[in-house]
């Protein structure tokens, strides 16, 4: 290398490098640094398709990767696929992409994490490839609906494959499950066979659940799906889905090894399944948190809870959750390590309870929510949530696009909650541009604030010019201790990407999206509800 550093020191330095761009630069320094940096550079493969990188181009790039030495792909530990595509994308392009993805997986013999977020389920041959990997410990699959038609038969087959995974540390499957007892048993089987699981995330799909509950077969894709829709058991209320998973986990009615029913004589003598030690629990749409969580996991270890509550139509536009929810209230004094709670939406019409957040959840210092600001403050006032204990707040109004909803609510939020948190270190909030001077003048009252992430909305047209001219860098003038600041500007006609800056000893510098994603690993939702970067209206 030219500086006489021992190889072990070089290896130690490169071992702490996280940005892929930095690892690439280390590969160019010398042969020695290349040998140490190359394995790190190939530890993660991220596959993304968008309007800027169409499916066909992504497939071509992956085929180029396959031309490299097999030793390169042998270093891969994490594989992520995030694919969006136009409705008129040829099926042949999708097939080519899936084919080359599987070819990459075959060569990634040390793969530990697999993440799939696409508008279609993987091929039937993908899961068997993953099941052969003894080192796979993290499985994440998200399949939102892309088209109106939905293949129930193909989806059920994928459920069957998923149920065979074992020894996972992280299991996150969204928008796959069909809401009945058979589906709940498949999830429970994975949980029973993964005793060291620390992260569980499950979610149903609202459109599919509505059709399922009403018996509406307009959503089906093929004739075979119509037969399946008519014959499959509808034996479970959707709101009882999470409870059914927990109960099956506690006393399984099916053998976790084979998936076959347990004879009644054996079932009556079976002991209950030992509790999991979950640190993070994510419950998406229609997965209602209930008291049955106590037969699933040791709540004294739980650190993070996310509850989506996104099923607005099914719940008559009302969320069933707040801190007054009976399941959370039942965890009082039984979850001493719970540090953050994230609500997708918030119920601010609950009856007051005798819960006190500061005493009942002593470690709780992070609160993330997306709901009307007035309601959030009112609900927190019922359970001791306005005593200044929060260190991290991420707050968004679900009607931010309806600008009038924010006219007076930000004042209530600022004075009623934010400024009471003297130890606040991280703040993420949306506000109208006219309220920006009020926020900036108040920052000095938050002496420990380290990060500030804003989404600003134009509101009145006369303010358009001043909002356009304002720079993120200007925020640092108002708080000498602020280290990171970011902002998204939303106009009637367009919205910008999030721009993020960091304070350094010699000035300010831009924080790249790659760095921002690395920061998000601490769980704080810096980009919560940000615009889709592939949206043609994002500039």
Coordinates of C-alpha atoms in Angstrom, one line a residue:
X1 CA 0.0 0.0 0.0
X2 CA 3.0 2.3 0.3
X3 CA 2.6 3.3 4.0
X4 CA 4.0 0.2 5.7
X5 CA 0.8 -0.6 7.4
X6 CA 0.5 -4.3 8.5
X7 CA -2.1 -6.3 6.5
X8 CA -4.1 -6.9 9.6
X9 CA -4.5 -3.2 10.2
X10 CA -5.6 -2.7 6.6
X11 CA -8.1 -5.5 7.1
X12 CA -9.4 -3.9 10.3
X13 CA -9.8 -0.5 8.6
X14 CA -11.7 -1.9 5.6
X15 CA -13.8 -4.0 8.0
X16 CA -15.4 -0.8 9.3
X17 CA -16.2 0.7 5.9
X18 CA -19.9 0.6 5.2
X19 CA -20.6 2.6 2.0
X20 CA -20.3 0.6 -1.2
X21 CA -18.7 3.6 -2.9
X22 CA -15.9 3.7 -0.4
X23 CA -15.4 -0.1 -0.7
X24 CA -15.1 0.3 -4.4
X25 CA -12.5 3.0 -4.0
X26 CA -10.5 0.7 -1.7
X27 CA -10.5 -1.9 -4.4
X28 CA -8.7 0.6 -6.6
X29 CA -5.9 1.5 -4.2
X30 CA -3.7 -1.7 -4.4
X31 CA -3.9 -5.4 -4.8
X32 CA -3.8 -5.9 -1.0
X33 CA -6.7 -3.5 -0.3
X34 CA -8.6 -5.0 -3.2
X35 CA -8.3 -8.5 -1.7
X36 CA -9.7 -7.3 1.6
X37 CA -12.4 -4.9 0.1
X38 CA -13.8 -7.2 -2.6
X39 CA -15.5 -9.7 -0.3
X40 CA -17.2 -6.8 1.5
X41 CA -18.2 -5.1 -1.8
X42 CA -20.0 -8.3 -2.9
X43 CA -21.7 -9.0 0.5
X44 CA -24.9 -7.3 -0.7
X45 CA -26.7 -7.4 -4.0
X46 CA -29.5 -4.9 -4.5
X47 CA -31.7 -5.4 -7.6
X48 CA -34.0 -2.4 -8.4
X49 CA -36.2 -1.8 -11.4
X50 CA -38.0 1.5 -12.1
X51 CA -38.8 3.9 -14.9
X52 CA -35.1 4.7 -15.0
X53 CA -34.0 1.1 -14.9
X54 CA -36.5 -1.1 -16.7
X55 CA -36.8 -4.8 -16.1
X56 CA -34.9 -5.7 -19.3
X57 CA -31.9 -3.5 -18.4
X58 CA -31.7 -4.9 -14.8
X59 CA -31.7 -8.5 -16.2
X60 CA -28.8 -7.5 -18.5
X61 CA -26.8 -6.1 -15.7
X62 CA -27.4 -9.2 -13.6
X63 CA -26.2 -11.4 -16.5
X64 CA -23.1 -9.4 -16.5
X65 CA -22.6 -10.1 -12.8
X66 CA -23.0 -13.8 -13.5
X67 CA -20.0 -13.6 -15.9
X68 CA -17.7 -12.8 -13.0
X69 CA -15.8 -15.4 -11.1
X70 CA -18.1 -17.6 -9.0
X71 CA -15.9 -16.6 -6.0
X72 CA -17.5 -13.1 -6.2
X73 CA -21.0 -14.3 -5.7
X74 CA -19.8 -16.8 -3.1
X75 CA -19.2 -13.7 -0.9
X76 CA -22.9 -12.5 -1.1
X77 CA -24.7 -12.5 2.2
X78 CA -27.6 -10.3 1.5
X79 CA -29.9 -10.3 -1.6
X80 CA -32.6 -7.6 -2.1
X81 CA -35.0 -7.3 -5.0
X82 CA -37.1 -4.2 -5.3
X83 CA -39.0 -4.2 -8.6
X84 CA -41.6 -1.9 -10.0
X85 CA -42.7 -2.0 -13.6
X86 CA -45.2 -0.6 -16.1
X87 CA -48.4 -2.6 -16.8
X88 CA -47.4 -3.1 -20.4
X89 CA -44.0 -4.8 -19.5
X90 CA -43.7 -7.9 -21.6
X91 CA -44.1 -11.2 -19.7
X92 CA -40.9 -12.3 -21.4
X93 CA -38.9 -9.5 -19.7
X94 CA -40.3 -10.6 -16.3
X95 CA -39.5 -14.2 -17.0
X96 CA -35.9 -13.3 -18.0
X97 CA -35.4 -11.3 -14.8
X98 CA -36.7 -14.1 -12.6
X99 CA -34.5 -16.6 -14.4
X100 CA -31.3 -14.6 -13.9
X101 CA -32.3 -13.8 -10.2
X102 CA -32.5 -17.5 -9.5
X103 CA -29.1 -18.0 -11.3
X104 CA -27.6 -15.5 -8.9
X105 CA -29.2 -17.2 -5.8
X106 CA -27.7 -20.6 -6.9
X107 CA -24.2 -19.1 -6.8
X108 CA -24.7 -17.2 -3.5
X109 CA -23.9 -20.3 -1.4
X110 CA -23.4 -18.1 1.8
X111 CA -26.6 -16.2 1.5
X112 CA -27.9 -15.1 4.9
X113 CA -30.6 -12.6 4.1
X114 CA -33.2 -12.6 1.3
X115 CA -35.6 -9.7 0.7
X116 CA -38.2 -9.5 -2.0
X117 CA -40.4 -6.5 -2.7
X118 CA -42.1 -6.9 -6.1
X119 CA -45.6 -6.8 -7.6
X120 CA -45.5 -10.6 -8.2
X121 CA -44.6 -13.6 -6.1
X122 CA -41.3 -15.4 -6.9
X123 CA -41.3 -18.4 -9.2
X124 CA -42.2 -21.8 -7.8
X125 CA -38.6 -22.7 -8.1
X126 CA -37.2 -19.8 -6.1
X127 CA -38.2 -21.0 -2.6
X128 CA -36.7 -24.5 -3.0
X129 CA -33.4 -22.8 -3.9
X130 CA -33.5 -20.8 -0.7
X131 CA -34.5 -23.8 1.4
X132 CA -31.3 -25.5 0.4
X133 CA -29.2 -22.7 2.1
X134 CA -28.4 -23.7 5.6
X135 CA -27.0 -20.3 6.4
X136 CA -30.3 -18.3 5.5
X137 CA -31.5 -16.6 8.7
X138 CA -33.6 -13.7 7.3
X139 CA -36.6 -14.0 4.9
X140 CA -38.6 -10.9 3.8
X141 CA -41.3 -11.0 1.1
X142 CA -43.6 -8.2 0.2
X143 CA -46.0 -8.6 -2.7
X144 CA -48.4 -5.7 -3.1
X145 CA -51.1 -6.0 -5.7
X146 CA -50.1 -4.6 -9.2
X147 CA -53.2 -5.7 -11.1
X148 CA -56.8 -6.3 -10.2
X149 CA -56.6 -10.0 -10.9
X150 CA -55.2 -12.1 -8.0
X151 CA -53.9 -15.7 -8.3
X152 CA -55.2 -17.5 -5.2
X153 CA -53.9 -20.9 -6.3
X154 CA -50.3 -19.6 -7.0
X155 CA -50.4 -17.7 -3.7
X156 CA -51.5 -20.8 -1.7
X157 CA -48.7 -22.8 -3.3
X158 CA -46.2 -20.1 -2.2
X159 CA -47.6 -20.2 1.3
X160 CA -46.9 -23.9 1.4
X161 CA -43.3 -23.3 0.4
X162 CA -42.8 -20.6 3.0
X163 CA -44.1 -22.8 5.8
X164 CA -41.1 -25.1 5.3
X165 CA -38.5 -22.5 6.4
X166 CA -36.6 -23.2 9.7
X167 CA -34.1 -21.6 12.0
X168 CA -34.8 -18.0 10.9
X169 CA -33.8 -15.0 13.0
X170 CA -36.0 -12.6 11.0
X171 CA -39.3 -13.5 9.3
X172 CA -41.3 -10.8 7.5
X173 CA -44.0 -11.8 5.0
X174 CA -46.5 -9.2 3.8
X175 CA -49.6 -9.3 1.5
X176 CA -49.2 -13.1 0.9
X177 CA -51.4 -14.8 3.4
X178 CA -55.1 -15.8 2.9
X179 CA -57.0 -15.0 6.1
X180 CA -58.1 -18.4 7.4
X181 CA -56.9 -21.0 9.9
X182 CA -54.9 -22.9 7.3
X183 CA -52.8 -19.9 6.6
X184 CA -52.3 -19.1 10.3
X185 CA -51.1 -22.7 10.9
X186 CA -48.4 -22.2 8.2
X187 CA -47.1 -19.1 9.8
X188 CA -47.1 -20.8 13.2
X189 CA -45.1 -23.7 11.8
X190 CA -42.3 -21.4 10.8
X191 CA -42.3 -19.7 14.2
X192 CA -42.2 -23.0 16.0
X193 CA -39.3 -24.2 13.8
X194 CA -37.4 -20.9 14.4
X195 CA -36.9 -20.8 18.2
X196 CA -34.2 -18.1 17.9
X197 CA -36.5 -15.7 16.0
X198 CA -36.1 -12.0 17.0
X199 CA -38.1 -10.2 14.4
X200 CA -41.6 -11.1 13.2
X201 CA -43.5 -9.1 10.6
X202 CA -46.8 -10.1 9.0
X203 CA -49.4 -8.2 7.0
X204 CA -52.6 -9.0 5.0
X205 CA -53.8 -7.1 2.0
X206 CA -56.9 -5.0 2.5
X207 CA -58.4 -5.4 -1.0
X208 CA -58.0 -9.2 -0.9
X209 CA -59.4 -9.4 2.6
X210 CA -62.5 -7.3 1.7
X211 CA -63.2 -9.6 -1.3
X212 CA -62.6 -12.7 0.9
X213 CA -64.9 -11.5 3.6
X214 CA -67.7 -10.5 1.2
X215 CA -67.3 -13.5 -1.1
X216 CA -66.6 -11.2 -4.0
X217 CA -64.9 -13.2 -6.7
X218 CA -64.3 -10.2 -9.0
X219 CA -60.7 -10.1 -7.8
X220 CA -59.8 -13.6 -9.0
X221 CA -57.4 -14.0 -12.0
X222 CA -58.0 -17.5 -13.5
X223 CA -60.7 -20.1 -13.6
X224 CA -58.7 -22.3 -11.2
X225 CA -58.8 -19.4 -8.7
X226 CA -62.6 -19.2 -8.9
X227 CA -62.7 -22.9 -7.9
X228 CA -60.2 -22.3 -5.1
X229 CA -62.2 -19.3 -3.9
X230 CA -65.4 -21.3 -3.6
X231 CA -63.8 -24.4 -2.0
X232 CA -61.2 -22.9 0.4
X233 CA -62.2 -22.6 4.1
X234 CA -63.6 -19.3 5.3
X235 CA -63.3 -20.3 8.9
X236 CA -61.8 -17.3 10.6
X237 CA -62.8 -13.7 11.3
X238 CA -60.1 -11.6 9.8
X239 CA -59.6 -9.6 13.0
X240 CA -58.8 -12.9 14.8
X241 CA -55.9 -13.7 12.4
X242 CA -53.0 -12.8 14.8
X243 CA -54.7 -14.5 17.7
X244 CA -55.1 -17.7 15.6
X245 CA -51.4 -17.6 14.8
X246 CA -50.5 -17.3 18.5
X247 CA -52.9 -20.0 19.6
X248 CA -51.5 -22.4 17.0
X249 CA -48.0 -21.6 18.1
X250 CA -48.9 -22.3 21.7
X251 CA -50.5 -25.7 21.1
X252 CA -50.0 -26.7 17.5
X253 CA -52.8 -28.8 15.9
X254 CA -50.4 -29.8 13.1
X255 CA -47.0 -31.4 13.3
X256 CA -44.3 -28.6 12.8
X257 CA -42.0 -31.1 11.1
X258 CA -44.5 -32.4 8.5
X259 CA -47.4 -30.0 8.5
X260 CA -49.8 -33.0 9.0
X261 CA -52.6 -32.9 11.6
X262 CA -51.7 -34.1 15.1
X263 CA -53.9 -37.0 16.3
X264 CA -56.2 -36.0 19.1
X265 CA -54.6 -38.5 21.5
X266 CA -51.2 -36.9 20.9
X267 CA -52.5 -33.3 20.9
X268 CA -54.0 -33.7 24.4
X269 CA -50.6 -34.7 25.9
X270 CA -48.5 -32.1 24.0
X271 CA -46.7 -29.4 26.1
X272 CA -47.1 -25.8 25.1
X273 CA -44.4 -24.3 22.8
X274 CA -41.6 -22.4 24.6
X275 CA -42.0 -18.6 24.1
X276 CA -40.1 -16.8 21.5
X277 CA -37.7 -13.9 22.4
X278 CA -38.9 -11.3 19.9
X279 CA -37.2 -7.9 20.0
X280 CA -39.2 -6.5 17.1
X281 CA -42.8 -7.1 16.1
X282 CA -44.4 -5.6 13.0
X283 CA -48.1 -6.1 12.5
X284 CA -49.5 -4.7 9.2
X285 CA -53.0 -4.4 7.8
X286 CA -55.7 -6.6 9.5
X287 CA -53.2 -8.1 12.0
X288 CA -54.8 -7.0 15.2
X289 CA -52.6 -7.1 18.3
X290 CA -54.3 -9.0 21.1
X291 CA -53.5 -10.4 24.5
X292 CA -52.5 -13.6 22.8
X293 CA -49.1 -12.1 22.3
X294 CA -48.3 -13.4 25.8
X295 CA -48.4 -17.0 24.5
X296 CA -46.2 -16.1 21.6
X297 CA -43.2 -14.2 23.0
X298 CA -41.6 -13.1 26.2
X299 CA -42.7 -9.4 26.2
X300 CA -40.0 -8.5 28.7
X301 CA -37.5 -8.7 25.8
X302 CA -39.6 -6.8 23.3
X303 CA -38.0 -3.5 22.2
X304 CA -40.0 -2.3 19.1
X305 CA -43.6 -2.6 18.1
X306 CA -45.1 -1.4 14.8
X307 CA -48.9 -1.5 14.2
X308 CA -50.0 -0.4 10.8
X309 CA -53.8 -0.1 11.2
X310 CA -54.0 0.5 7.5
X311 CA -57.4 -1.2 7.0
X312 CA -59.5 2.0 6.9
X313 CA -62.4 0.7 5.0
X314 CA -62.8 -2.5 7.1
X315 CA -62.6 -0.5 10.3
X316 CA -65.0 2.3 9.1
X317 CA -62.1 4.8 8.8
X318 CA -61.3 4.3 12.5
X319 CA -58.2 2.8 13.9
X320 CA -58.7 0.3 16.7
X321 CA -55.4 1.2 18.3
X322 CA -53.8 3.7 20.7
X323 CA -52.0 3.3 23.9
X324 CA -55.5 2.7 25.4
X325 CA -55.8 -0.6 23.5
X326 CA -56.3 -3.5 25.8
X327 CA -53.4 -5.5 24.4
X328 CA -50.9 -2.7 25.0
X329 CA -52.4 -1.9 28.3
X330 CA -52.0 -5.6 29.3
X331 CA -48.3 -5.3 28.6
X332 CA -47.9 -2.5 31.1
X333 CA -45.1 -3.4 33.5
X334 CA -44.5 -6.6 31.5
X335 CA -42.4 -4.9 28.7
X336 CA -39.7 -3.1 30.6
X337 CA -37.4 -2.9 27.5
X338 CA -40.0 -1.6 25.1
X339 CA -38.3 1.5 23.5
X340 CA -40.4 2.4 20.5
X341 CA -44.0 2.2 19.4
X342 CA -45.0 3.0 15.8
X343 CA -48.6 3.4 14.8
X344 CA -49.6 3.5 11.2
X345 CA -52.7 5.4 12.4
X346 CA -54.0 6.4 15.8
X347 CA -57.3 6.1 17.6
X348 CA -57.9 9.3 19.5
X349 CA -61.4 8.5 20.6
X350 CA -60.6 5.7 23.0
X351 CA -61.8 5.7 26.6
X352 CA -59.2 6.9 29.0
X353 CA -57.3 4.2 30.9
X354 CA -55.3 4.1 34.0
X355 CA -52.1 3.4 32.1
X356 CA -49.1 5.7 32.7
X357 CA -46.5 5.5 29.9
X358 CA -43.6 6.7 32.0
X359 CA -44.1 4.3 34.9
X360 CA -45.6 1.3 33.0
X361 CA -43.1 1.4 30.1
X362 CA -40.0 2.9 31.7
X363 CA -37.7 2.4 28.6
X364 CA -40.2 3.9 26.1
X365 CA -38.7 7.0 24.5
X366 CA -39.6 6.8 20.8
X367 CA -43.0 7.4 19.4
X368 CA -43.9 7.3 15.7
X369 CA -47.4 7.9 14.4
X370 CA -49.3 9.1 11.3
X371 CA -52.6 10.8 12.3
X372 CA -54.2 14.2 13.0
X373 CA -52.0 16.2 15.3
X374 CA -54.8 17.4 17.6
X375 CA -55.9 13.8 18.1
X376 CA -52.4 12.6 18.9
X377 CA -51.9 15.3 21.6
X378 CA -55.3 14.6 23.1
X379 CA -54.8 10.8 23.2
X380 CA -51.3 11.1 24.8
X381 CA -52.7 13.4 27.4
X382 CA -54.9 10.5 28.7
X383 CA -51.9 8.2 29.4
X384 CA -49.1 10.3 30.6
X385 CA -47.6 10.8 27.2
X386 CA -47.0 14.6 27.5
X387 CA -44.5 14.5 30.3
X388 CA -41.5 15.1 28.1
X389 CA -40.1 11.5 28.1
X390 CA -39.8 11.3 24.3
X391 CA -36.3 11.4 22.7
X392 CA -37.5 10.5 19.2
X393 CA -40.7 11.7 17.6
X394 CA -41.8 11.0 14.0
X395 CA -45.1 12.6 13.3
X396 CA -47.1 12.8 10.1
X397 CA -50.7 13.9 9.4
X398 CA -52.5 11.5 7.1
X399 CA -54.2 14.4 5.4
X400 CA -51.0 16.3 4.7
X401 CA -52.1 16.4 1.0
X402 CA -55.3 18.1 2.1
X403 CA -53.5 21.2 3.2
X404 CA -56.4 22.8 5.1
X405 CA -56.1 20.0 7.7
X406 CA -52.8 21.4 8.9
X407 CA -54.0 25.0 9.5
X408 CA -54.1 25.0 13.3
X409 CA -53.0 21.6 14.3
X410 CA -49.2 22.2 14.1
X411 CA -49.4 24.9 16.8
X412 CA -51.1 22.4 19.1
X413 CA -48.5 19.7 18.3
X414 CA -45.6 22.1 18.8
X415 CA -46.7 23.6 22.1
X416 CA -48.6 20.5 23.4
X417 CA -46.0 17.8 22.7
X418 CA -42.7 18.7 20.9
X419 CA -41.5 21.6 23.1
X420 CA -42.3 19.6 26.2
X421 CA -39.6 17.1 25.2
X422 CA -36.5 18.8 26.5
X423 CA -34.4 15.7 25.8
X424 CA -35.6 15.3 22.2
X425 CA -32.8 14.2 19.9
X426 CA -34.6 13.2 16.7
X427 CA -37.7 14.9 15.2
X428 CA -39.5 14.0 11.9
X429 CA -42.6 16.2 11.2
X430 CA -44.8 17.6 8.5
X431 CA -46.0 21.2 8.4
X432 CA -47.4 24.0 6.2
X433 CA -44.8 26.4 5.0
X434 CA -46.4 29.3 6.8
X435 CA -45.6 27.5 10.1
X436 CA -41.9 27.2 9.2
X437 CA -40.8 30.4 11.0
X438 CA -42.5 29.3 14.1
X439 CA -40.7 26.0 14.1
X440 CA -37.3 27.5 13.3
X441 CA -37.7 30.1 16.1
X442 CA -38.5 27.3 18.6
X443 CA -35.6 25.0 17.8
X444 CA -33.4 26.7 20.5
X445 CA -35.8 25.3 23.1
X446 CA -34.7 21.8 22.2
X447 CA -31.0 21.9 23.3
X448 CA -30.3 18.2 22.6
X449 CA -31.8 18.0 19.1
X450 CA -29.4 16.1 16.8
X451 CA -31.6 15.4 13.8
X452 CA -34.5 17.3 12.1
X453 CA -36.4 15.9 9.1
X454 CA -39.1 17.9 7.6
X455 CA -41.9 17.6 5.0
X456 CA -43.2 21.1 4.1
X457 CA -46.4 21.8 2.2
X458 CA -47.0 25.0 0.3
X459 CA -50.5 25.9 1.5
X460 CA -50.9 29.4 0.1
X461 CA -49.6 30.2 -3.3
X462 CA -48.0 33.5 -2.3
X463 CA -45.5 31.5 -0.2
X464 CA -44.3 29.5 -3.2
X465 CA -41.3 31.6 -4.0
X466 CA -40.0 31.7 -0.4
X467 CA -40.4 27.9 -0.1
X468 CA -38.5 27.3 -3.3
X469 CA -35.6 29.6 -2.3
X470 CA -35.2 28.1 1.2
X471 CA -32.3 25.7 1.5
X472 CA -31.9 22.8 3.9
X473 CA -28.6 24.4 4.9
X474 CA -30.4 27.4 6.3
X475 CA -31.9 25.2 9.1
X476 CA -28.5 24.8 10.8
X477 CA -28.3 28.6 11.5
X478 CA -31.2 28.2 13.9
X479 CA -29.6 25.4 16.1
X480 CA -25.9 25.3 16.7
X481 CA -26.0 21.7 18.0
X482 CA -28.0 20.2 15.0
X483 CA -26.0 17.6 13.2
X484 CA -28.3 16.3 10.4
X485 CA -31.2 18.1 8.7
X486 CA -33.4 17.0 5.7
X487 CA -36.4 18.3 3.9
X488 CA -39.0 17.4 1.3
X489 CA -41.0 20.3 -0.4
X490 CA -44.5 19.5 -1.6
X491 CA -46.2 21.9 -4.0
X492 CA -49.6 21.6 -5.6
X493 CA -48.0 20.7 -8.8
X494 CA -44.9 18.7 -7.8
X495 CA -42.9 17.4 -4.9
X496 CA -39.1 17.2 -4.5
X497 CA -36.9 14.4 -3.3
X498 CA -35.6 14.5 0.3
X499 CA -32.4 16.6 0.5
X500 CA -30.2 15.8 3.5
X501 CA -27.2 17.7 4.9
X502 CA -24.8 17.0 7.7
X503 CA -22.7 19.4 9.9
X504 CA -19.0 18.7 9.9
X505 CA -16.2 20.5 11.8
X506 CA -15.2 22.3 8.5
X507 CA -18.7 23.1 7.3
X508 CA -21.7 21.3 5.8
X509 CA -21.9 18.3 3.4
X510 CA -24.6 16.5 1.5
X511 CA -25.7 13.1 3.0
X512 CA -26.2 10.6 0.1
X513 CA -29.3 8.4 -0.1
X514 CA -27.0 5.4 0.6
X515 CA -25.8 7.0 3.8
X516 CA -29.4 7.9 4.8
X517 CA -30.4 4.3 4.4
X518 CA -27.6 3.3 6.7
X519 CA -28.7 5.8 9.3
X520 CA -32.2 4.3 9.1
X521 CA -30.9 1.0 10.5
X522 CA -31.4 2.5 14.0
X523 CA -35.1 2.3 13.4
X524 CA -35.9 6.0 13.2
X525 CA -38.1 6.6 10.1
X526 CA -36.3 9.5 8.6
X527 CA -38.1 8.9 5.2
X528 CA -41.5 7.9 6.5
X529 CA -44.1 8.3 3.8
X530 CA -41.7 10.0 1.5
X531 CA -42.7 10.2 -2.2
X532 CA -41.8 7.2 -4.4
X533 CA -38.5 8.1 -6.1
X534 CA -39.8 6.4 -9.3
X535 CA -42.9 8.5 -9.5
X536 CA -42.7 10.6 -12.7
X537 CA -44.0 13.6 -10.7
X538 CA -41.1 13.5 -8.3
X539 CA -38.3 15.7 -9.6

